[in-house]
Structures are given as C-alpha cells and as structure tokens.
Amino acid sequence: MIEIMTPDEVDRGRVTGRLVGTILQTLRTRTQVGTNLLEIDEWTKEMIRGGGATSCYIDYAPSFGDGPFGHYICTSVNDAVLHGMPHDHRLANGDLLSLDLAIVKDGVASDAAISFLVGTPRDPADAALIDATERALAAAIAVAKPGAHIGDLSRAIEDVLSADGYPINTEFGGHGIGSTMHQDPHISNAGRAGRGYKLRPGLMLAIEPWVMADTDRLVTDPTDGWTLRSATGCRTAHTEHTIALTETGSEILTLPDPV
Ligand code: MF3
Ligand code: CO
C-alpha cells in the first residue's frame, strides 16, 4: 500500500528520522578496531529504548530471511552488503562496515544506512565504493519532487553507479515508508525515467543504493540464513536515507543531530 502522510505524521517522521540518523552517527563514532558486532547491536538496543522507539527488525520475518531477524541493526562487513546479522565477530583494521537501522516512534517509521571504514583504510577502492553509493543517493534525492516519477530516482541511481563501472543488482532496493518500514512503491536501483508512481507531497520514501565491486550476484550466508554477501567475495557498500516529499521538493529526515 502507498501511504500519504499528513503534515502531523511527517512532523513525527522528522523526530523518528532524526533519531535514526543520530543513532547511526553515534555508532559510527563508537566503532573501532576490535569492536564486536554484538556490542553494536547492544548499543543500538539501548539507544532505541532511550529514544522511546521500537525496532522494526526484531520480529521481521520476510520470505527472504530465515525466521524473525531477532536483532536491532544490520551489521554487514566487507563482502556482506544487506541484512548482515550481528554475530560474535570483532572488527579488524580496514574492514568496511555497513549499518542499516529502521525504527518506529509515535506511529511513524524511518530507515537509514551508512557504510564506513574501520581503522586505517587499506585500499582506495573501498572509499570509492562508499562514495559511489553516497553520490547515487544524493542524485536520487535531487530529482525527488512532486510530479517526478519513481523511475526518475531509479535512473539517477543507475547513472551514477554505472558511470563508475559497477554492476547493479535489482533484487533489493528502496521503498515507500510510513506507519511501517516497508510500503509500496518499490524503488529499483536501475530503471527508466518517467516511469512508475508519480511523487506527491506527503509521500515518504527510503532510498537505498547499494553496490558490489565486481558482481551483481548475491548469496545468502548459510550459517544464519539472512546475511547477503557478494557471490565473488568482493567488497560492497550501502547508503540509505528516508525522505519526505514536500510541496516543492523533498526533505531528508534521517540526518543526525548537529554536533
Ligand atoms: N532496512 C532494510 C531496508 O532498508 C531491511 C532490513 S531487514 C532486516 O529495507 F530485518 F534484515 F533487518
Ligand atoms: Co530500507
């Protein structure tokens, strides 16, 4: 279902989004070489509770995962790109970590993801991969305004990623968001301008370009039935914001509190 949020609901979405952005920023600052993924999950749980919100992940049980996710955040390391299940693993120098967080507060959900390097970067290609997803996200947000179509966002993402020579997988992408984390419309990370649902004020969207360095094929980690990895073992990155369509353009809801 496509939800069009009232101005009051968008206001609440601003509060939820700000909390998501701030939690992710705090996690980024706290994470160091040696941090355990289970610690990140625990910190997230405390910050969600402290913010008066609830997790969208704990009970989440879609067809592509093995039972309820049971954790508060996705922690995807190196070749893992989406749905990385937190487990007893300490981060090493140069690891590329993607964190993806969705919560609901006062009836409105918000969803965002960041990728960053832990410790000292090892290969400039890692930073380039992250940068490409960030530029793809910015390009999609730049074209998100009333009257534009979902296909315009898909095309903007595709143009940035393919200009850098990355293959694109369209099995998972962005989505509408509102009272729950996943709503229609689906936002593919490649597509045709002018096609698809026409954007209007009050629509909230989670836009999430993600990329694998040298393949478009995913494999599910057999040990947890959730974590999606690149089929070749190459590195990956993922960046996501929740935005709200305004009368004239769009507003990013998942920016952190200014420090
Ligand atoms: N937040 C993800 C998305 O952007 C979904 C993660 S589902 C999980 O759509 F349960 F695996 F965490
Ligand atoms: Co999402």
PDB file of C-alpha atoms and ligand atoms in Angstrom, residues 57 60 69 74 83 100 102 111 175 181-182 208 226 240, ligand 1:
ATOM      1  CA  TYR A  57      13.739  -5.684  12.789  1.00  0.00           C
ATOM      2  CA  TYR A  60      10.662  -9.028  10.975  1.00  0.00           C
ATOM      3  CA  PHE A  69      15.602 -11.323  12.349  1.00  0.00           C
ATOM      4  CA  CYS A  74      22.041  -4.957  10.309  1.00  0.00           C
ATOM      5  CA  HIS A  83      20.729  -7.877   6.172  1.00  0.00           C
ATOM      6  CA  ASP A 100      21.217  -0.372   8.449  1.00  0.00           C
ATOM      7  CA  ALA A 102      14.837   1.051  10.933  1.00  0.00           C
ATOM      8  CA  ASP A 111      15.039   3.739   7.840  1.00  0.00           C
ATOM      9  CA  HIS A 175      10.645   1.544  -0.768  1.00  0.00           C
ATOM     10  CA  MET A 181       9.076   0.221   7.369  1.00  0.00           C
ATOM     11  CA  HIS A 182       8.146  -1.335   4.043  1.00  0.00           C
ATOM     12  CA  GLU A 208      18.916   2.873  -0.741  1.00  0.00           C
ATOM     13  CA  TRP A 226      19.926 -13.829   6.434  1.00  0.00           C
ATOM     14  CA  GLU A 240      20.164   4.952   2.693  1.00  0.00           C
TER      15      GLU A 240
HETATM   16  N1  MF3 B   1      16.227  -1.755   6.497  1.00  0.00           N
HETATM   17  C1  MF3 B   1      16.287  -2.707   5.444  1.00  0.00           C
HETATM   18  C2  MF3 B   1      15.709  -1.986   4.266  1.00  0.00           C
HETATM   19  O1  MF3 B   1      16.258  -0.984   4.005  1.00  0.00           O
HETATM   20  C3  MF3 B   1      15.621  -4.001   5.795  1.00  0.00           C
HETATM   21  C4  MF3 B   1      16.418  -4.813   6.710  1.00  0.00           C
HETATM   22  S1  MF3 B   1      15.523  -6.115   7.175  1.00  0.00           S
HETATM   23  C5  MF3 B   1      16.281  -6.959   8.400  1.00  0.00           C
HETATM   24  O2  MF3 B   1      14.764  -2.266   3.629  1.00  0.00           O
HETATM   25  F1  MF3 B   1      15.384  -7.462   9.139  1.00  0.00           F
HETATM   26  F2  MF3 B   1      17.054  -7.828   7.823  1.00  0.00           F
HETATM   27  F3  MF3 B   1      16.998  -6.188   9.127  1.00  0.00           F
END
